[in-house]
C-alpha positions as a Markdown table, in Angstrom:
| # | Residue | x | y | z |
|---|---|---|---|---|
| 1 | Met | 139.5 | 123.1 | 88.2 |
| 2 | Thr | 137.9 | 125.8 | 86.1 |
| 3 | Val | 136.4 | 129.0 | 87.5 |
| 4 | Arg | 133.0 | 127.8 | 86.2 |
| 5 | Ala | 133.2 | 124.5 | 88.0 |
| 6 | Leu | 134.2 | 126.3 | 91.2 |
| 7 | Ala | 131.1 | 128.6 | 90.8 |
| 8 | Val | 128.8 | 125.6 | 90.4 |
| 9 | Met | 130.2 | 123.9 | 93.5 |
| 10 | Ala | 129.7 | 127.0 | 95.5 |
| 11 | Met | 126.0 | 127.3 | 94.3 |
| 12 | Leu | 125.4 | 123.7 | 95.3 |
| 13 | Ala | 126.9 | 124.2 | 98.7 |
| 14 | Ala | 124.8 | 127.3 | 99.3 |
| 15 | Ala | 121.5 | 125.6 | 98.2 |
| 16 | Pro | 119.2 | 124.6 | 101.1 |
| 17 | Val | 119.1 | 120.9 | 102.0 |
| 18 | His | 115.6 | 119.5 | 102.0 |
| 19 | Ala | 115.2 | 116.8 | 104.6 |
| 20 | Ala | 113.2 | 113.7 | 103.8 |
| 21 | Pro | 109.6 | 113.8 | 105.0 |
| 22 | Pro | 109.2 | 112.4 | 108.5 |
| 23 | Asp | 108.1 | 108.7 | 108.7 |
| 24 | Glu | 104.8 | 108.9 | 110.5 |
| 25 | Leu | 105.0 | 105.2 | 111.5 |
| 26 | Ala | 108.5 | 105.6 | 112.9 |
| 27 | Ala | 107.3 | 108.2 | 115.2 |
| 28 | Ala | 104.3 | 106.1 | 116.4 |
| 29 | Ser | 104.1 | 103.9 | 119.5 |
| 30 | Val | 102.3 | 100.6 | 119.3 |
| 31 | Ile | 101.6 | 98.0 | 122.0 |
| 32 | Phe | 100.6 | 94.4 | 121.0 |
| 33 | Ala | 100.3 | 90.9 | 122.4 |
| 34 | Arg | 102.5 | 88.0 | 121.3 |
| 35 | Gly | 102.5 | 84.8 | 123.3 |
| 36 | Asp | 102.6 | 85.5 | 127.0 |
| 37 | Thr | 104.1 | 89.0 | 126.6 |
| 38 | Leu | 103.0 | 92.6 | 125.7 |
| 39 | Tyr | 105.5 | 94.4 | 123.5 |
| 40 | Arg | 106.0 | 98.0 | 122.5 |
| 41 | Ser | 107.4 | 99.0 | 119.1 |
| 42 | Asp | 107.2 | 101.9 | 116.7 |
| 43 | Gly | 104.6 | 101.8 | 113.9 |
| 44 | Arg | 107.0 | 99.8 | 111.7 |
| 45 | Gly | 107.3 | 97.0 | 114.2 |
| 46 | Lys | 110.9 | 98.1 | 115.0 |
| 47 | Gln | 112.6 | 98.8 | 118.4 |
| 48 | Glu | 110.6 | 96.2 | 120.3 |
| 49 | Thr | 110.7 | 96.3 | 124.0 |
| 50 | Ile | 108.8 | 94.3 | 126.6 |
| 51 | Val | 105.9 | 96.1 | 128.4 |
| 52 | Ala | 104.6 | 93.3 | 130.7 |
| 53 | Thr | 104.5 | 89.5 | 131.1 |
| 54 | Leu | 101.0 | 88.0 | 130.8 |
| 55 | Pro | 99.5 | 85.0 | 132.6 |
| 56 | Ala | 100.0 | 81.7 | 130.6 |
| 57 | Lys | 97.5 | 81.1 | 127.8 |
| 58 | Val | 95.5 | 84.3 | 128.4 |
| 59 | Val | 94.0 | 86.1 | 125.4 |
| 60 | Val | 94.4 | 89.9 | 125.3 |
| 61 | Arg | 91.0 | 90.8 | 124.1 |
| 62 | Ala | 91.2 | 94.6 | 124.2 |
| 63 | Leu | 93.8 | 97.4 | 125.0 |
| 64 | Arg | 92.9 | 101.0 | 125.7 |
| 65 | Ser | 94.8 | 104.1 | 127.0 |
| 66 | Asp | 94.1 | 107.6 | 128.2 |
| 67 | Ala | 94.6 | 110.6 | 126.0 |
| 68 | Ala | 98.1 | 111.3 | 127.3 |
| 69 | Gly | 99.3 | 107.7 | 126.9 |
| 70 | Asn | 100.1 | 107.3 | 130.6 |
| 71 | Val | 97.7 | 104.5 | 131.6 |
| 72 | Leu | 97.0 | 101.2 | 130.0 |
| 73 | Leu | 93.7 | 99.3 | 130.3 |
| 74 | Ala | 93.6 | 95.7 | 129.2 |
| 75 | Asp | 91.0 | 92.9 | 128.9 |
| 76 | Leu | 92.8 | 89.7 | 129.8 |
| 77 | Gly | 90.6 | 86.7 | 129.0 |
| 78 | Gly | 87.5 | 88.7 | 130.0 |
| 79 | Lys | 88.9 | 90.3 | 133.2 |
| 80 | Trp | 90.0 | 93.9 | 133.2 |
| 81 | His | 93.5 | 95.0 | 134.4 |
| 82 | Trp | 95.5 | 98.2 | 134.3 |
| 83 | Met | 99.0 | 99.5 | 134.7 |
| 84 | Ala | 100.9 | 102.8 | 134.4 |
| 85 | Val | 102.8 | 103.0 | 131.1 |
| 86 | Gly | 106.4 | 102.4 | 132.1 |
| 87 | Gly | 105.4 | 100.1 | 134.9 |
| 88 | Ser | 106.0 | 96.3 | 134.7 |
| 89 | Lys | 102.8 | 94.6 | 136.0 |
| 90 | Leu | 99.1 | 94.6 | 135.1 |
| 91 | Val | 96.9 | 94.9 | 138.2 |
| 92 | Pro | 93.4 | 93.3 | 138.2 |
| 93 | Leu | 90.4 | 95.6 | 138.6 |
| 94 | Ala | 87.3 | 94.9 | 140.8 |
| 95 | Cys | 85.0 | 95.1 | 137.7 |
| 96 | Gly | 82.2 | 92.7 | 136.9 |
| 97 | Asp | 81.9 | 91.0 | 133.6 |
| 98 | Gly | 81.2 | 93.4 | 130.8 |
| 99 | Pro | 82.5 | 96.6 | 129.3 |
| 100 | Ala | 84.9 | 99.0 | 130.9 |
| 101 | Gln | 85.9 | 102.5 | 130.0 |
| 102 | Leu | 89.1 | 104.4 | 131.0 |
| 103 | Ala | 88.6 | 108.2 | 131.6 |
| 104 | Glu | 90.5 | 110.4 | 129.1 |
| 105 | Asp | 92.6 | 111.8 | 132.0 |
| 106 | Gly | 93.6 | 108.4 | 133.2 |
| 107 | Ala | 92.3 | 108.9 | 136.7 |
| 108 | Cys | 89.6 | 106.3 | 136.9 |
| 109 | Val | 87.8 | 103.4 | 135.2 |
| 110 | Leu | 84.0 | 103.0 | 134.7 |
| 111 | Cys | 82.9 | 99.4 | 134.7 |
| 112 | Arg | 80.1 | 97.0 | 135.8 |
| 113 | Asn | 79.3 | 96.6 | 139.4 |
| 114 | Pro | 80.3 | 93.0 | 140.3 |
| 115 | Lys | 77.9 | 92.9 | 143.3 |
| 116 | Leu | 74.7 | 93.8 | 141.4 |
| 117 | Ala | 72.9 | 92.5 | 138.3 |
| 118 | Ser | 72.8 | 96.1 | 137.0 |
| 119 | Gly | 74.7 | 99.2 | 137.8 |
| 120 | Ser | 78.2 | 100.5 | 137.5 |
| 121 | Ile | 81.2 | 101.5 | 139.6 |
| 122 | Leu | 83.9 | 104.1 | 139.3 |
| 123 | Ile | 87.4 | 102.9 | 140.4 |
| 124 | Asn | 89.9 | 105.6 | 141.3 |
| 125 | Leu | 93.2 | 104.3 | 140.0 |
| 126 | Lys | 95.3 | 106.4 | 142.4 |
| 127 | Thr | 93.4 | 105.6 | 145.6 |
| 128 | Asn | 91.6 | 102.3 | 144.7 |
| 129 | Gln | 88.4 | 103.9 | 146.0 |
| 130 | Val | 85.3 | 102.2 | 144.5 |
| 131 | Thr | 82.2 | 104.3 | 144.1 |
| 132 | Pro | 78.9 | 102.7 | 143.0 |
| 133 | Val | 77.0 | 104.5 | 140.3 |
| 134 | Ala | 73.4 | 103.6 | 139.5 |
| 135 | Ile | 73.6 | 103.7 | 135.7 |
| 136 | Pro | 73.7 | 100.9 | 133.1 |
| 137 | Thr | 77.3 | 100.1 | 132.0 |
| 138 | Pro | 77.1 | 99.4 | 128.3 |
| 139 | Gly | 77.9 | 102.6 | 126.4 |
| 140 | Ala | 78.4 | 104.7 | 129.5 |
| 141 | Arg | 81.3 | 107.1 | 129.6 |
| 142 | Leu | 82.9 | 109.5 | 132.1 |
| 143 | Ile | 83.6 | 112.9 | 130.5 |
| 144 | Thr | 86.5 | 114.8 | 132.2 |
| 145 | Thr | 86.4 | 118.2 | 130.4 |
| 146 | Pro | 85.4 | 120.9 | 130.8 |
| 147 | Ala | 83.6 | 119.4 | 133.9 |
| 148 | Arg | 83.3 | 115.8 | 135.0 |
| 149 | Lys | 80.1 | 114.2 | 134.0 |
| 150 | Leu | 78.6 | 110.8 | 133.1 |
| 151 | Val | 76.9 | 110.0 | 129.8 |
| 152 | Trp | 74.7 | 106.9 | 129.6 |
| 153 | Thr | 71.5 | 105.5 | 128.0 |
| 154 | Asp | 68.4 | 103.8 | 129.4 |
| 155 | Ala | 64.8 | 103.3 | 128.3 |
| 156 | Gly | 64.1 | 107.0 | 128.7 |
| 157 | Gly | 66.8 | 108.3 | 126.4 |
| 158 | Val | 70.5 | 109.5 | 126.6 |
| 159 | Trp | 71.5 | 111.4 | 129.7 |
| 160 | Thr | 74.3 | 113.3 | 131.4 |
| 161 | Ala | 74.8 | 114.2 | 135.0 |
| 162 | Pro | 77.6 | 114.9 | 137.5 |
| 163 | Pro | 78.9 | 111.5 | 138.9 |
| 164 | Ala | 78.0 | 112.6 | 142.5 |
| 165 | Asp | 74.6 | 113.9 | 141.6 |
| 166 | Leu | 72.6 | 111.7 | 139.2 |
| 167 | Arg | 69.3 | 113.2 | 140.3 |
| 168 | His | 70.2 | 116.4 | 138.4 |
| 169 | Lys | 70.4 | 114.7 | 135.1 |
| 170 | Thr | 69.9 | 116.3 | 131.6 |
| 171 | Arg | 68.4 | 114.4 | 128.7 |
| 172 | Val | 70.7 | 115.0 | 125.6 |
| 173 | Ala | 68.8 | 112.7 | 123.2 |
| 174 | Ala | 65.1 | 111.7 | 123.5 |
| 175 | Glu | 65.4 | 108.2 | 122.1 |
| 176 | Ala | 68.1 | 105.7 | 123.2 |
| 177 | Pro | 69.6 | 103.6 | 120.5 |
| 178 | Leu | 68.9 | 99.9 | 120.3 |
| 179 | Arg | 72.5 | 99.1 | 121.0 |
| 180 | Ser | 76.1 | 100.1 | 120.1 |
| 181 | Phe | 75.9 | 103.5 | 121.9 |
| 182 | Ile | 79.3 | 105.2 | 122.1 |
| 183 | Ala | 79.8 | 108.8 | 123.2 |
| 184 | Ser | 82.7 | 111.0 | 122.0 |
| 185 | Pro | 85.5 | 111.8 | 124.5 |
| 186 | Asp | 84.1 | 115.3 | 125.1 |
| 187 | Gly | 80.5 | 114.2 | 125.3 |
| 188 | Thr | 79.2 | 116.3 | 122.4 |
| 189 | Arg | 78.5 | 113.6 | 119.9 |
| 190 | Ala | 77.6 | 109.9 | 119.8 |
| 191 | Phe | 76.9 | 106.9 | 117.5 |
| 192 | Gly | 74.3 | 104.2 | 118.0 |
| 193 | Thr | 72.1 | 101.7 | 116.1 |
| 194 | Tyr | 68.5 | 102.8 | 115.5 |
| 195 | Asn | 65.5 | 101.5 | 113.6 |
| 196 | Asp | 65.3 | 103.4 | 110.3 |
| 197 | Tyr | 64.9 | 102.5 | 106.6 |
| 198 | Leu | 66.7 | 101.9 | 103.4 |
| 199 | Tyr | 65.6 | 102.4 | 99.8 |
| 200 | Glu | 65.1 | 99.4 | 97.5 |
| 201 | Gly | 65.1 | 101.0 | 94.1 |
| 202 | Ala | 64.0 | 104.6 | 93.7 |
| 203 | Arg | 60.8 | 104.6 | 95.8 |
| 204 | Lys | 60.4 | 101.5 | 98.0 |
| 205 | Lys | 61.4 | 102.0 | 101.7 |
| 206 | Val | 62.3 | 98.9 | 103.7 |
| 207 | Pro | 62.9 | 98.8 | 107.5 |
| 208 | Ala | 66.5 | 98.5 | 108.6 |
| 209 | Glu | 68.7 | 98.8 | 111.7 |
| 210 | Leu | 71.4 | 101.4 | 110.9 |
| 211 | Leu | 74.4 | 102.9 | 112.7 |
| 212 | Met | 73.6 | 106.6 | 113.1 |
| 213 | Ala | 75.6 | 109.6 | 114.2 |
| 214 | Phe | 74.0 | 112.3 | 116.3 |
| 215 | Ala | 74.8 | 115.3 | 118.5 |
| 216 | Leu | 74.2 | 115.1 | 122.2 |
| 217 | Asp | 72.5 | 118.5 | 122.3 |
| 218 | Gly | 68.9 | 117.5 | 123.2 |
| 219 | Thr | 67.5 | 117.4 | 119.7 |
| 220 | Gly | 68.7 | 113.9 | 118.8 |
| 221 | Ala | 68.9 | 114.7 | 115.0 |
| 222 | Arg | 70.5 | 111.6 | 113.4 |
| 223 | Arg | 72.6 | 111.0 | 110.3 |
| 224 | Lys | 73.2 | 107.6 | 108.7 |
| 225 | Ala | 76.7 | 106.1 | 109.0 |
| 226 | Val | 78.0 | 102.7 | 108.0 |
| 227 | Gln | 74.9 | 100.5 | 107.8 |
| 228 | His | 76.0 | 97.4 | 109.7 |
| 229 | Gly | 78.9 | 99.0 | 111.5 |
| 230 | Val | 79.8 | 98.1 | 115.1 |
| 231 | Pro | 81.6 | 101.0 | 116.9 |
| 232 | Ile | 84.8 | 100.0 | 118.6 |
| 233 | Asp | 86.4 | 103.3 | 119.9 |
| 234 | Trp | 86.8 | 107.0 | 119.3 |
| 235 | Ser | 90.0 | 108.8 | 118.4 |
| 236 | His | 91.1 | 110.9 | 121.4 |
| 237 | Asp | 90.5 | 114.1 | 119.5 |
| 238 | Gly | 86.8 | 113.1 | 119.0 |
| 239 | Gln | 86.9 | 113.4 | 115.2 |
| 240 | Tyr | 86.9 | 109.8 | 114.1 |
| 241 | Leu | 85.3 | 106.5 | 115.1 |
| 242 | Leu | 86.8 | 103.1 | 114.6 |
| 243 | Val | 84.1 | 100.7 | 113.2 |
| 244 | Gln | 83.9 | 97.1 | 112.1 |
| 245 | Asp | 81.5 | 96.6 | 109.2 |
| 246 | Gly | 81.2 | 92.8 | 108.6 |
| 247 | Ser | 84.6 | 91.7 | 107.3 |
| 248 | Ala | 85.9 | 95.3 | 106.9 |
| 249 | Ala | 87.6 | 97.6 | 109.3 |
| 250 | Cys | 86.6 | 101.3 | 108.8 |
| 251 | Leu | 87.4 | 104.8 | 110.0 |
| 252 | Val | 84.4 | 107.1 | 110.0 |
| 253 | Arg | 84.4 | 110.8 | 110.5 |
| 254 | Ala | 82.1 | 112.0 | 113.2 |
| 255 | Thr | 80.8 | 114.9 | 111.1 |
| 256 | Gly | 80.4 | 115.0 | 107.3 |
| 257 | Gly | 79.9 | 111.3 | 106.7 |
| 258 | Gln | 83.3 | 110.5 | 105.2 |
| 259 | Tyr | 84.7 | 107.0 | 105.8 |
| 260 | Lys | 87.3 | 104.6 | 104.5 |
| 261 | Cys | 87.2 | 100.8 | 104.9 |
| 262 | Trp | 89.7 | 97.9 | 104.4 |
| 263 | Lys | 88.0 | 94.6 | 103.6 |
| 264 | Gly | 89.5 | 91.4 | 105.1 |
| 265 | Phe | 90.7 | 93.1 | 108.3 |
| 266 | Thr | 89.6 | 93.4 | 111.9 |
| 267 | Ala | 89.8 | 96.8 | 113.6 |
| 268 | Val | 91.5 | 97.0 | 117.0 |
| 269 | Ser | 92.8 | 100.6 | 117.6 |
| 270 | Leu | 93.3 | 104.0 | 116.0 |
| 271 | Ala | 95.7 | 106.9 | 116.2 |
| 272 | Pro | 94.8 | 109.8 | 118.5 |
| 273 | Asp | 93.9 | 112.0 | 115.5 |
| 274 | Gly | 92.3 | 109.2 | 113.5 |
| 275 | Ser | 95.1 | 109.3 | 110.8 |
| 276 | Tyr | 95.7 | 105.5 | 111.1 |
| 277 | Ala | 93.8 | 102.4 | 112.2 |
| 278 | Leu | 95.5 | 99.3 | 113.6 |
| 279 | Val | 94.0 | 96.2 | 112.1 |
| 280 | Leu | 94.5 | 92.5 | 112.3 |
| 281 | Gly | 94.8 | 90.4 | 109.2 |
| 282 | Asn | 96.2 | 87.2 | 107.8 |
| 283 | Arg | 100.0 | 86.7 | 108.0 |
| 284 | Asp | 100.3 | 85.9 | 104.3 |
| 285 | Gly | 98.9 | 89.2 | 103.4 |
| 286 | Ser | 95.7 | 87.8 | 101.8 |
| 287 | Arg | 92.4 | 89.7 | 102.2 |
| 288 | Gln | 90.2 | 86.6 | 102.4 |
| 289 | Lys | 88.7 | 85.7 | 105.8 |
| 290 | Ser | 88.1 | 82.1 | 106.7 |
| 291 | Asp | 84.8 | 80.4 | 106.1 |
| 292 | Lys | 84.3 | 80.3 | 109.9 |
| 293 | Ala | 84.9 | 84.1 | 110.1 |
| 294 | Asp | 82.4 | 84.7 | 107.3 |
| 295 | Asp | 79.8 | 82.5 | 109.2 |
| 296 | Asp | 80.5 | 84.5 | 112.3 |
| 297 | Asp | 79.9 | 87.8 | 110.4 |
| 298 | Lys | 76.5 | 86.5 | 109.1 |
| 299 | Ala | 75.5 | 85.3 | 112.6 |
| 300 | Ala | 76.3 | 88.6 | 114.1 |
| 301 | Glu | 74.2 | 90.4 | 111.5 |
| 302 | Asp | 71.3 | 87.9 | 111.9 |
| 303 | Asp | 71.1 | 88.2 | 115.7 |
| 304 | Gly | 71.6 | 92.0 | 115.6 |
| 305 | Asp | 72.9 | 92.0 | 119.1 |
| 306 | Ser | 76.5 | 90.8 | 119.0 |
| 307 | Asp | 77.9 | 93.7 | 121.0 |
| 308 | Ser | 75.0 | 94.6 | 123.3 |
| 309 | Asp | 76.5 | 93.5 | 126.6 |
| 310 | Asp | 80.0 | 92.1 | 125.9 |
| 311 | Asp | 83.2 | 93.6 | 127.2 |
| 312 | Val | 84.6 | 93.9 | 123.7 |
| 313 | Pro | 82.2 | 94.9 | 120.8 |
| 314 | Val | 83.9 | 92.9 | 118.1 |
| 315 | Pro | 85.5 | 89.4 | 118.9 |
| 316 | Leu | 89.0 | 89.0 | 117.7 |
| 317 | Pro | 89.6 | 86.8 | 114.7 |
| 318 | Thr | 91.2 | 83.4 | 115.1 |
| 319 | Gly | 94.1 | 81.8 | 113.3 |
| 320 | Glu | 97.6 | 83.1 | 112.5 |
| 321 | Leu | 97.4 | 86.9 | 112.6 |
| 322 | Ala | 99.6 | 89.8 | 111.7 |
| 323 | Leu | 99.2 | 93.5 | 112.7 |
| 324 | Tyr | 98.9 | 96.2 | 110.0 |
| 325 | Ala | 98.6 | 100.0 | 110.0 |
| 326 | Ala | 95.8 | 101.3 | 107.7 |
| 327 | Lys | 96.3 | 105.0 | 106.6 |
| 328 | Leu | 93.2 | 107.2 | 106.3 |
| 329 | Ala | 94.7 | 109.6 | 103.8 |
| 330 | Gly | 95.5 | 108.6 | 100.2 |
| 331 | Pro | 93.7 | 106.4 | 97.6 |
| 332 | Tyr | 91.2 | 103.8 | 98.6 |
| 333 | Ser | 93.4 | 101.2 | 96.9 |
| 334 | Leu | 96.2 | 101.8 | 99.4 |
| 335 | Ala | 96.7 | 98.6 | 101.3 |
| 336 | Pro | 97.5 | 98.5 | 105.0 |
| 337 | Lys | 101.2 | 98.4 | 105.8 |
| 338 | Leu | 102.6 | 95.5 | 107.9 |
| 339 | Val | 103.7 | 96.4 | 111.4 |
| 340 | Thr | 104.6 | 93.0 | 112.8 |
| 341 | Lys | 104.0 | 89.6 | 111.4 |
| 342 | Val | 103.1 | 87.6 | 114.5 |
| 343 | Val | 100.5 | 88.9 | 117.0 |
| 344 | Asp | 98.3 | 86.9 | 119.4 |
| 345 | Gly | 95.6 | 89.3 | 120.5 |
| 346 | Ala | 94.6 | 92.9 | 120.5 |
| 347 | Ala | 96.8 | 95.9 | 119.9 |
| 348 | Leu | 96.9 | 99.6 | 120.8 |
| 349 | Trp | 98.1 | 102.8 | 119.1 |
| 350 | Leu | 99.5 | 104.5 | 122.2 |
| 351 | Pro | 99.5 | 108.3 | 122.5 |
| 352 | Lys | 103.1 | 109.4 | 123.3 |
| 353 | Pro | 103.5 | 110.9 | 126.8 |
């Protein structure tokens, strides 16, 4: 071997080795329903493990977690259950019909009082203590930092107060939304549907109900968001909102107005930093929804109240479904990537403990 060849080999050996960029989906943790079982996998659908066995023929309508990924909240056929991640059994909660919200620290669940026509309860998951709270349940949220407080809406506006002292409440927005109220995890911002207007042509204003973003600072100044959007959930960092806009799943930035949508998919969960959305779509990869789904979209828009009091704001699609990961970054033409081809219910992007 020549001296020159030896020198080249030495240079190559000394050159730094650049590792392949990390696979974001390989590092993710996803929980999804298939048949009578909850499974956990990475974001590519690999390394499947069983999380819990479900009652026969139950539909997993929603999955939620706390910010640390330690607690799982599940809607099983309209009844709320919970379990510690790493456990083996979902435990029923004493919630009435309607929405439920898991605190970001995983300590308790806020849900409807089963003994009253109105009102809520706080359930301490460690002690099982149930505390009645005299606020409407839809849209209500328990904020855990920097101090524990409740955020809710009623006819008088949007309010906050300590859970144990509702008399000392503060109004953080003068006008309550018509529906779809959802406060950020830190209680500083919210979205909701309000009466507003759109332009037809350059000058003509027409009345419209629009999803709006606003700060919970007492002024209530609002900014238009996705017109017919139905909010589903916030990212744990409070920067992005997961929204269903008719037949499109969307990620919407809380400030600035940026958003990205994927037509033909149903939104079910999002990454803690909003970098990905988990969406349900057809197993064959087509972007067309069924005629029945299109009819359901139109009916929801016509009645204008599809999510006002339900436990899940957007009903799951029917038929043979697959789970996809839709990436926020990149071109709008970037199609969601298949996670797993057979799912039978909701899914969750789980923050890693």
